[in-house]
Short mmCIF file of C-alpha atoms in Angstrom, two decimals:
data_model
loop_
_atom_site.label_atom_id
_atom_site.label_comp_id
_atom_site.label_asym_id
_atom_site.label_seq_id
_atom_site.Cartn_x
_atom_site.Cartn_y
_atom_site.Cartn_z
CA UNK A 233 -0.66 1.57 26.53
CA UNK A 234 -4.30 1.28 24.76
CA UNK A 235 -5.89 -1.77 24.30
CA UNK A 236 -5.20 -4.49 21.22
CA UNK A 237 -8.61 -5.16 20.34
CA UNK A 238 -9.56 -1.36 19.69
CA UNK A 239 -6.48 -0.94 17.53
CA UNK A 240 -5.61 -4.05 14.87
CA UNK A 241 -6.59 -2.12 11.58
CA UNK A 242 -4.04 0.56 12.57
CA UNK A 243 -1.52 -1.72 13.68
CA UNK A 244 -1.50 -3.68 10.49
CA UNK A 245 -1.95 -1.05 8.18
CA UNK A 246 1.00 1.45 9.42
CA UNK A 247 3.50 -0.88 8.73
CA UNK A 248 5.35 -2.29 5.55
CA UNK A 249 8.26 -4.50 7.08
CA UNK A 250 7.39 -6.12 10.72
CA UNK A 251 9.93 -7.58 12.72
CA UNK A 252 9.83 -11.39 12.31
CA UNK A 253 9.24 -12.79 15.68
CA UNK A 254 9.56 -16.41 15.92
CA UNK A 255 6.77 -18.44 18.10
CA UNK A 256 5.45 -21.89 18.09
CA UNK A 257 2.16 -21.87 16.83
CA UNK A 258 0.57 -24.01 14.49
CA UNK A 259 -0.12 -22.66 10.67
CA UNK A 260 -2.65 -20.62 9.79
CA UNK A 261 -5.51 -21.80 7.98
CA UNK A 262 -4.63 -22.57 3.80
CA UNK A 263 -6.22 -19.69 1.39
CA UNK A 264 -9.30 -22.21 0.62
CA UNK A 265 -10.02 -23.41 4.35
CA UNK A 266 -9.52 -19.17 5.47
CA UNK A 267 -11.83 -17.93 2.33
CA UNK A 268 -14.39 -15.79 4.21
CA UNK A 269 -17.24 -17.08 2.08
CA UNK A 270 -16.41 -20.64 3.36
CA UNK A 271 -16.41 -19.56 6.82
CA UNK A 272 -19.25 -17.41 6.70
CA UNK A 273 -18.14 -13.59 8.25
CA UNK A 274 -21.04 -11.71 8.50
CA UNK A 275 -23.55 -13.95 6.25
CA UNK A 276 -26.90 -13.68 7.46
CA UNK A 277 -29.80 -11.06 8.35
CA UNK A 278 -28.33 -10.62 11.03
CA UNK A 279 -25.25 -12.47 11.23
CA UNK A 280 -24.72 -15.03 13.84
CA UNK A 281 -23.00 -13.51 17.02
CA UNK A 282 -19.93 -15.90 15.78
CA UNK A 283 -20.16 -14.59 12.72
CA UNK A 284 -19.80 -11.18 13.35
CA UNK A 285 -16.52 -9.02 12.67
CA UNK A 286 -17.77 -5.29 14.13
CA UNK A 287 -16.63 -2.27 15.92
CA UNK A 288 -14.85 -1.78 18.69
CA UNK A 289 -15.57 -4.90 20.04
CA UNK A 290 -13.70 -7.40 17.26
CA UNK A 291 -10.19 -7.49 16.51
CA UNK A 292 -10.84 -7.55 12.67
CA UNK A 293 -7.85 -7.34 11.41
CA UNK A 294 -6.29 -10.58 12.90
CA UNK A 295 -6.58 -13.56 10.74
CA UNK A 296 -8.62 -15.00 9.26
CA UNK A 297 -11.25 -12.24 10.05
CA UNK A 298 -9.04 -9.84 7.82
CA UNK A 299 -9.41 -11.55 4.92
CA UNK A 300 -13.26 -9.90 5.20
CA UNK A 301 -11.90 -7.05 6.63
CA UNK A 302 -10.11 -5.71 3.89
CA UNK A 303 -12.81 -5.92 1.10
CA UNK A 304 -15.05 -3.74 3.96
CA UNK A 305 -12.91 -0.95 5.81
CA UNK A 306 -15.37 2.06 5.03
CA UNK A 307 -17.80 -0.54 7.02
CA UNK A 308 -15.29 -0.51 10.17
CA UNK A 309 -13.83 3.08 10.22
CA UNK A 310 -14.86 6.60 9.30
CA UNK A 311 -13.44 7.52 5.56
CA UNK A 312 -13.74 10.65 2.84
CA UNK A 313 -14.31 9.83 -0.41
CA UNK A 314 -11.61 10.07 -3.63
CA UNK A 315 -14.08 10.80 -6.53
CA UNK A 316 -13.66 9.66 -9.57
CA UNK A 317 -14.86 11.83 -12.92
CA UNK A 318 -18.40 10.76 -13.01
CA UNK A 319 -18.68 11.85 -16.98
CA UNK A 320 -16.32 9.38 -18.00
CA UNK A 321 -13.78 6.90 -17.27
CA UNK A 322 -10.88 4.93 -19.37
CA UNK A 323 -11.90 1.70 -20.66
CA UNK A 324 -9.52 -1.49 -20.16
CA UNK A 325 -9.14 -3.35 -23.66
CA UNK A 326 -8.67 -6.94 -22.79
CA UNK A 327 -6.68 -9.36 -24.63
CA UNK A 328 -7.04 -12.24 -22.04
CA UNK A 329 -4.26 -15.06 -22.18
CA UNK A 330 -5.24 -18.47 -20.42
CA UNK A 331 -1.87 -20.01 -20.83
CA UNK A 332 -0.73 -17.66 -17.38
CA UNK A 333 -2.58 -19.46 -15.11
CA UNK A 334 -0.30 -22.52 -16.29
CA UNK A 335 2.87 -20.72 -16.54
CA UNK A 336 5.81 -21.96 -14.59
CA UNK A 337 8.58 -20.87 -11.98
CA UNK A 338 10.69 -22.07 -8.76
CA UNK A 339 10.24 -20.30 -5.89
CA UNK A 340 13.82 -18.44 -4.26
CA UNK A 341 14.99 -21.37 -2.05
CA UNK A 342 12.57 -24.20 -3.71
CA UNK A 343 13.94 -27.01 -5.52
CA UNK A 344 10.84 -27.32 -7.94
CA UNK A 345 8.77 -25.35 -9.87
CA UNK A 346 4.95 -24.38 -9.10
CA UNK A 347 2.57 -22.87 -11.51
CA UNK A 348 1.00 -18.80 -11.35
CA UNK A 349 -2.28 -20.18 -10.30
CA UNK A 350 -0.91 -22.27 -7.40
CA UNK A 351 1.65 -19.27 -6.55
CA UNK A 352 -2.25 -17.30 -5.90
CA UNK A 353 -3.13 -19.36 -3.51
CA UNK A 354 0.25 -19.97 -1.61
CA UNK A 355 0.31 -15.98 -1.24
CA UNK A 356 -3.71 -15.77 0.09
CA UNK A 357 -4.34 -13.29 -3.14
CA UNK A 358 -7.68 -11.71 -3.26
CA UNK A 359 -7.36 -10.31 -6.82
CA UNK A 360 -4.82 -10.24 -9.34
CA UNK A 361 -4.52 -8.33 -12.14
CA UNK A 362 -2.03 -8.38 -15.39
CA UNK A 363 -1.62 -5.39 -18.11
CA UNK A 364 0.84 -6.22 -20.83
CA UNK A 365 1.01 -3.14 -23.34
CA UNK A 366 -2.11 -1.52 -21.82
CA UNK A 367 -4.03 -4.24 -22.42
CA UNK A 368 -5.65 -6.77 -19.82
CA UNK A 369 -4.13 -9.81 -20.49
CA UNK A 370 -4.96 -11.75 -16.87
CA UNK A 371 -8.06 -10.78 -14.23
CA UNK A 372 -8.57 -13.57 -10.79
CA UNK A 373 -10.74 -12.27 -7.94
CA UNK A 374 -11.05 -14.93 -5.14
CA UNK A 375 -12.26 -14.35 -1.22
CA UNK A 376 -13.86 -11.50 -0.34
CA UNK A 377 -13.22 -9.50 -4.11
CA UNK A 378 -14.95 -8.94 -6.81
CA UNK A 379 -15.04 -6.53 -9.66
CA UNK A 380 -17.08 -4.00 -8.43
CA UNK A 381 -15.29 -4.50 -4.50
CA UNK A 382 -12.90 -2.26 -2.98
CA UNK A 383 -9.95 -3.20 -1.28
CA UNK A 384 -7.57 -1.54 1.38
CA UNK A 385 -4.60 -0.41 -0.66
CA UNK A 386 -2.57 -0.42 2.79
CA UNK A 387 1.27 0.94 2.44
CA UNK A 388 0.75 1.54 -1.10
CA UNK A 389 -0.98 4.42 -0.24
CA UNK A 390 2.25 6.01 0.73
CA UNK A 391 3.40 5.59 -2.78
CA UNK A 392 0.11 7.66 -4.16
CA UNK A 393 1.14 10.35 -1.75
CA UNK A 394 4.76 10.07 -2.98
CA UNK A 395 3.76 10.75 -6.33
CA UNK A 396 1.42 13.49 -5.41
CA UNK A 397 4.39 15.08 -3.93
CA UNK A 398 6.82 14.50 -7.21
CA UNK A 399 3.66 15.92 -8.84
CA UNK A 400 3.34 19.29 -7.39
CA UNK A 401 7.11 19.54 -7.07
CA UNK A 402 7.16 19.16 -10.88
CA UNK A 403 4.30 22.19 -11.05
CA UNK A 404 6.56 24.09 -9.18
CA UNK A 405 4.51 24.36 -5.90
CA UNK A 406 6.34 22.51 -3.58
CA UNK A 407 10.43 22.94 -3.46
CA UNK A 408 11.81 19.29 -2.37
CA UNK A 409 14.72 20.91 -0.90
CA UNK A 410 12.57 23.37 1.72
CA UNK A 411 12.97 22.56 5.44
CA UNK A 412 9.62 21.19 6.64
CA UNK A 413 9.73 23.33 9.69
CA UNK A 414 9.44 26.40 7.48
CA UNK A 415 6.19 24.83 5.57
CA UNK A 416 4.59 23.85 8.93
CA UNK A 417 5.45 25.80 11.55
CA UNK A 418 3.74 23.71 14.13
CA UNK A 419 6.49 20.88 13.94
CA UNK A 420 9.27 23.17 14.24
CA UNK A 421 9.26 21.66 17.82
CA UNK A 422 10.03 18.00 16.53
CA UNK A 423 12.49 16.15 14.48
CA UNK A 424 10.85 17.32 11.06
CA UNK A 425 11.53 21.07 11.40
CA UNK A 426 14.72 20.46 9.73
CA UNK A 427 14.71 18.09 7.34
CA UNK A 428 13.87 18.16 3.98
CA UNK A 429 10.88 17.55 1.76
CA UNK A 430 13.24 15.20 0.16
CA UNK A 431 14.72 13.38 2.99
CA UNK A 432 10.85 12.81 4.04
CA UNK A 433 10.04 11.67 0.84
CA UNK A 434 12.49 9.07 0.58
CA UNK A 435 12.51 8.00 4.28
CA UNK A 436 15.94 8.98 5.45
CA UNK A 437 14.56 11.16 8.44
CA UNK A 438 16.30 10.75 11.46
CA UNK A 439 13.38 9.86 14.11
CA UNK A 440 13.38 8.49 17.98
CA UNK A 441 10.36 6.40 16.70
CA UNK A 442 10.15 2.60 16.65
CA UNK A 443 7.20 0.46 14.91
CA UNK A 444 8.70 -2.66 16.31
CA UNK A 445 5.10 -4.71 17.42
CA UNK A 446 7.23 -6.94 19.26
CA UNK A 447 8.01 -4.17 21.90
CA UNK A 448 5.19 -3.05 23.92
CA UNK A 449 6.77 0.28 24.95
CA UNK A 450 7.01 0.88 20.88
CA UNK A 451 6.35 4.29 19.74
CA UNK A 452 4.20 2.70 17.03
CA UNK A 453 1.30 1.98 20.02
CA UNK A 454 1.31 5.88 21.21
CA UNK A 455 0.68 6.80 17.39
CA UNK A 456 -1.87 4.35 17.07
CA UNK A 457 -3.62 5.51 20.08
CA UNK A 458 -3.82 9.28 18.99
CA UNK A 459 -4.81 8.36 15.32
CA UNK A 460 -7.46 5.68 16.53
CA UNK A 461 -10.95 7.91 15.17
CA UNK A 462 -12.72 5.98 18.06
CA UNK A 463 -13.43 8.07 21.69
CA UNK A 464 -10.36 7.86 24.03
CA UNK A 465 -10.41 5.37 26.76
CA UNK A 466 -10.83 7.66 30.52
CA UNK A 467 -7.65 9.04 31.76
CA UNK A 468 -6.10 9.14 28.52
CA UNK A 469 -4.17 12.86 27.95
CA UNK A 470 -1.70 11.76 24.59
CA UNK A 471 -2.15 13.75 21.78
CA UNK A 472 -5.32 13.38 19.38
CA UNK A 473 -4.82 13.01 15.29
CA UNK A 474 -2.09 12.20 13.63
CA UNK A 475 -1.17 16.09 12.99
CA UNK A 476 -0.74 16.50 17.05
CA UNK A 477 1.32 13.24 17.45
CA UNK A 478 3.83 13.90 14.65
CA UNK A 479 4.24 17.70 16.95
CA UNK A 480 6.54 15.01 19.28
CA UNK A 481 8.61 13.04 17.60
CA UNK A 482 11.71 13.64 18.75
CA UNK A 483 15.48 13.53 16.17
CA UNK A 484 17.72 10.86 16.68
CA UNK A 485 20.88 11.27 14.28
CA UNK A 486 21.56 13.26 11.34
CA UNK A 487 18.76 13.42 8.30
CA UNK A 488 19.74 12.22 4.94
CA UNK A 489 22.42 9.18 5.82
CA UNK A 490 20.06 6.06 7.05
CA UNK A 491 16.93 4.70 5.29
CA UNK A 492 14.27 4.02 7.96
CA UNK A 493 10.63 2.80 7.05
CA UNK A 494 8.46 4.79 9.76
CA UNK A 495 4.79 5.55 8.63
CA UNK A 496 4.62 8.87 9.95
CA UNK A 497 6.98 10.55 7.41
CA UNK A 498 4.05 9.49 5.02
CA UNK A 499 1.84 11.51 7.27
CA UNK A 500 3.86 14.53 7.63
CA UNK A 501 4.25 14.78 3.89
CA UNK A 502 0.45 14.33 3.54
CA UNK A 503 0.33 17.40 5.83
CA UNK A 504 2.54 18.84 3.16
CA UNK A 505 0.44 18.73 0.51
CA UNK A 506 -2.33 19.91 2.33
CA UNK A 507 -0.46 22.51 3.53
CA UNK A 508 1.13 24.23 0.20
CA UNK A 509 -1.91 23.13 -1.71
CA UNK A 510 -4.71 24.50 1.16
CA UNK A 511 -6.37 21.28 -0.22
CA UNK A 512 -7.24 18.04 2.26
CA UNK A 513 -5.22 14.80 1.09
CA UNK A 514 -8.29 13.18 -0.47
CA UNK A 515 -9.48 15.93 -2.97
CA UNK A 516 -5.67 15.89 -4.28
CA UNK A 517 -5.76 12.42 -5.02
CA UNK A 518 -9.01 12.85 -6.84
CA UNK A 519 -7.80 16.36 -8.69
CA UNK A 520 -4.75 14.80 -9.91
CA UNK A 521 -4.81 11.51 -10.03
CA UNK A 522 -8.39 9.43 -10.20
CA UNK A 523 -10.25 12.32 -12.28
CA UNK A 524 -7.79 13.06 -14.94
CA UNK A 525 -6.92 9.26 -14.97
CA UNK A 526 -10.30 8.28 -15.59
CA UNK A 527 -10.86 5.58 -12.75
CA UNK A 528 -13.73 4.06 -13.09
CA UNK A 529 -15.02 4.19 -9.34
CA UNK A 530 -14.70 6.49 -6.38
CA UNK A 531 -11.84 5.26 -3.99
CA UNK A 532 -11.68 6.39 -0.19
CA UNK A 533 -9.42 6.79 2.56
CA UNK A 534 -9.57 6.34 6.16
CA UNK A 535 -9.46 9.02 8.87
CA UNK A 536 -8.26 9.91 12.42
CA UNK A 537 -11.00 11.22 14.85
CA UNK A 538 -10.49 15.16 13.30
CA UNK A 539 -10.86 14.03 9.87
CA UNK A 540 -7.19 13.72 8.38
CA UNK A 541 -7.14 11.38 6.02
CA UNK A 542 -4.59 8.59 6.61
CA UNK A 543 -1.71 9.19 3.92
CA UNK A 544 0.32 6.34 5.02
CA UNK A 545 -2.05 3.71 4.55
CA UNK A 546 -5.78 4.59 4.49
CA UNK A 547 -6.46 4.30 0.62
CA UNK A 548 -9.37 1.45 -0.74
CA UNK A 549 -9.51 1.02 -4.11
CA UNK A 550 -10.62 -1.37 -6.81
CA UNK A 551 -8.23 -3.52 -8.85
CA UNK A 552 -8.65 -1.98 -12.19
CA UNK A 553 -8.45 1.29 -11.07
CA UNK A 554 -4.90 0.66 -9.64
CA UNK A 555 -4.34 -0.95 -12.26
CA UNK A 556 -4.81 2.60 -14.41
CA UNK A 557 -2.38 3.90 -11.88
CA UNK A 558 0.03 1.28 -12.58
CA UNK A 559 -0.42 1.73 -16.90
CA UNK A 560 0.10 5.70 -16.46
CA UNK A 561 3.01 5.39 -14.63
CA UNK A 562 4.59 2.41 -16.90
CA UNK A 563 3.69 4.80 -19.89
CA UNK A 564 5.35 7.47 -18.40
CA UNK A 565 8.37 5.75 -17.93
CA UNK A 566 8.51 4.60 -21.21
CA UNK A 567 8.32 8.10 -22.05
CA UNK A 568 4.46 8.68 -22.95
CA UNK A 569 3.38 12.25 -22.43
CA UNK A 570 0.07 12.04 -20.03
CA UNK A 571 -1.07 13.04 -16.73
CA UNK A 572 2.28 11.62 -15.48
CA UNK A 573 5.35 13.30 -16.56
CA UNK A 574 7.59 11.11 -17.81
CA UNK A 575 10.67 12.62 -16.35
CA UNK A 576 8.61 12.30 -13.23
CA UNK A 577 8.20 8.73 -13.76
CA UNK A 578 11.72 8.11 -14.83
CA UNK A 579 12.86 9.63 -11.60
CA UNK A 580 11.19 7.61 -9.09
CA UNK A 581 12.92 4.54 -11.56
CA UNK A 582 16.22 5.58 -11.48
CA UNK A 583 15.62 5.12 -7.81
CA UNK A 584 17.23 6.58 -4.22
CA UNK A 585 20.17 6.33 -2.69
CA UNK A 586 21.23 2.60 -2.32
CA UNK A 587 23.74 2.72 0.71
CA UNK A 588 21.38 4.71 2.83
CA UNK A 589 18.86 1.91 1.93
CA UNK A 590 20.83 -0.88 3.03
CA UNK A 591 22.16 0.61 5.94
CA UNK A 592 18.64 0.83 7.23
CA UNK A 593 16.85 -2.08 5.31
CA UNK A 594 18.01 -5.91 5.79
CA UNK A 595 15.11 -7.05 2.99
CA UNK A 596 15.35 -6.56 -1.13
CA UNK A 597 19.28 -6.37 -1.22
CA UNK A 598 20.55 -4.40 -4.28
CA UNK A 599 17.52 -2.30 -3.91
CA UNK A 600 16.23 1.76 -3.08
CA UNK A 601 13.63 3.32 -1.97
CA UNK A 602 12.98 7.06 -4.18
CA UNK A 603 9.47 8.67 -3.35
CA UNK A 604 7.68 6.18 -1.40
CA UNK A 605 8.33 3.75 -3.96
CA UNK A 606 10.47 0.76 -4.02
CA UNK A 607 12.86 0.02 -6.79
CA UNK A 608 14.55 -3.25 -7.23
CA UNK A 609 17.29 -2.39 -9.42
CA UNK A 610 16.96 -5.67 -11.51
CA UNK A 611 17.62 -6.10 -14.90
CA UNK A 612 13.88 -4.87 -15.87
CA UNK A 613 14.37 -1.67 -13.91
CA UNK A 614 11.23 -2.44 -12.03
CA UNK A 615 9.78 -0.57 -9.16
CA UNK A 616 6.68 -0.97 -7.00
CA UNK A 617 3.98 0.34 -4.32
CA UNK A 618 3.99 -2.18 -1.56
CA UNK A 619 1.93 -2.67 1.50
CA UNK A 620 1.59 -5.33 4.41
CA UNK A 621 -0.24 -8.48 3.40
CA UNK A 622 0.40 -8.74 -0.03
CA UNK A 623 -0.46 -5.79 -1.68
CA UNK A 624 1.42 -4.60 -4.53
CA UNK A 625 1.44 -2.53 -7.54
CA UNK A 626 4.43 -3.82 -9.60
CA UNK A 627 5.45 -2.02 -12.86
CA UNK A 628 8.20 -3.83 -15.14
CA UNK A 629 9.22 -1.12 -18.00
CA UNK A 630 11.08 -4.05 -20.00
CA UNK A 631 8.16 -6.08 -20.35
CA UNK A 632 5.75 -3.72 -20.59
CA UNK A 633 3.63 -5.38 -17.63
CA UNK A 634 1.93 -3.91 -14.71
CA UNK A 635 1.13 -6.69 -12.02
CA UNK A 636 -1.66 -5.74 -9.14
CA UNK A 637 -2.22 -7.81 -6.34
CA UNK A 638 -4.68 -7.04 -3.53
CA UNK A 639 -3.99 -10.08 -0.88
CA UNK A 640 -4.69 -11.04 2.60
CA UNK A 641 -1.63 -13.04 3.60
CA UNK A 642 -1.63 -14.11 7.17
CA UNK A 643 2.28 -12.37 7.92
CA UNK A 644 2.02 -9.11 7.67
CA UNK A 645 5.77 -8.28 6.28
CA UNK A 646 6.24 -9.11 2.26
CA UNK A 647 9.35 -10.80 3.34
CA UNK A 648 7.01 -13.92 4.04
CA UNK A 649 5.30 -13.75 -0.10
CA UNK A 650 8.35 -12.44 -1.81
CA UNK A 651 10.13 -15.71 -2.42
CA UNK A 652 7.07 -17.18 -4.17
CA UNK A 653 6.01 -13.47 -5.75
CA UNK A 654 8.80 -11.75 -6.95
CA UNK A 655 9.81 -15.03 -9.07
CA UNK A 656 6.65 -15.16 -10.50
CA UNK A 657 6.41 -11.39 -11.91
CA UNK A 658 10.01 -12.42 -13.48
CA UNK A 659 8.96 -15.27 -14.72
CA UNK A 660 5.47 -13.80 -16.05
CA UNK A 661 7.61 -10.77 -17.70
CA UNK A 662 9.73 -13.30 -19.77
CA UNK A 663 6.87 -15.36 -21.00
CA UNK A 664 4.96 -11.93 -21.95
CA UNK A 665 8.59 -11.11 -23.89
CA UNK A 666 8.56 -14.41 -25.77
CA UNK A 667 4.44 -13.73 -26.98
CA UNK A 668 5.76 -10.26 -28.30
CA UNK A 669 8.67 -11.09 -29.85
#
């Protein structure tokens, strides 16, 4: 088993839903007390030893260090650029509404309301952006984040990967019913050989692969060791890089029956996208999304030792640029033609197999998963990109609202913040609907 001190970033990036383990541990520092500016991480010229966060000797993705690390991934890991179009960017008009901070909502299971502003602190929010009818109505930066600063998107990267696949399908460059093994012969000996592209996109593949962090023998540890871009320890004889590991994943059952949230699906899909286009993943993100959507800044994505981008969780971007992505999907869901076709967005919004989802996932009752997007099937027809430690792009077509949140919650699983987050989003949607009526 690899040393955990070398791998903390990958262990946190690759998983959205962690197993819940009850431990007798002290409560983590509050958002205020764990603020990286308060703790002085990496401050000074040079920083003093007790304030340094470095590779490979630091557990840089442990709390509270992660509150600094999420804004500094390219200083800790090798990355590839996702360039914007230099000549232009799409401006976001503003109509800021200061009343949002005092909006009241009641968290799930609670008996008293709290304010929107208090909810930000409760969820260790680093940045929050709200777009309503295409205008910025709320923007807030905390912790390590500022308007020009990139933040790790975590598993929201998966949703970008799924969106790229849908765009290539719509263009006739990718067949969702094709078997992965026919597209990538190197995967013929793996579980993915007889899985369809659609089954990979919706994570209904049947894999003998565990992402249970509580199990020291879980496959995630071997996957992380292969993906680690740092030099391998003496005597290491396992796979090197994402692709070599993916060739070794065995099957366990019949594809298409049960949803299983496994990051290896996202990296297989990234491999498929690169293969059918002949272009690396980061170039596709740039050409299909970042440039045509008029992003204001370049993004970047972490890579393994062979330079393979992490399609399952490696993107870092700015708050407003992910707002532009969310707005493009909202516009498409509302039937407005643009970079993203309306039928594509509506296909994602319609969701996946609810029965398969319920059979394999205990959170988000009544939800589903389609093209690596989470679909709530609530009255507002909302869907979202989600990532560990509280990342989200939440799209509410009924309220014509997009919420982007970056966070550094001490608990990776979003079940730790959904009770506060989802009621807040619904309350804001209803507030905005009242405002426009």
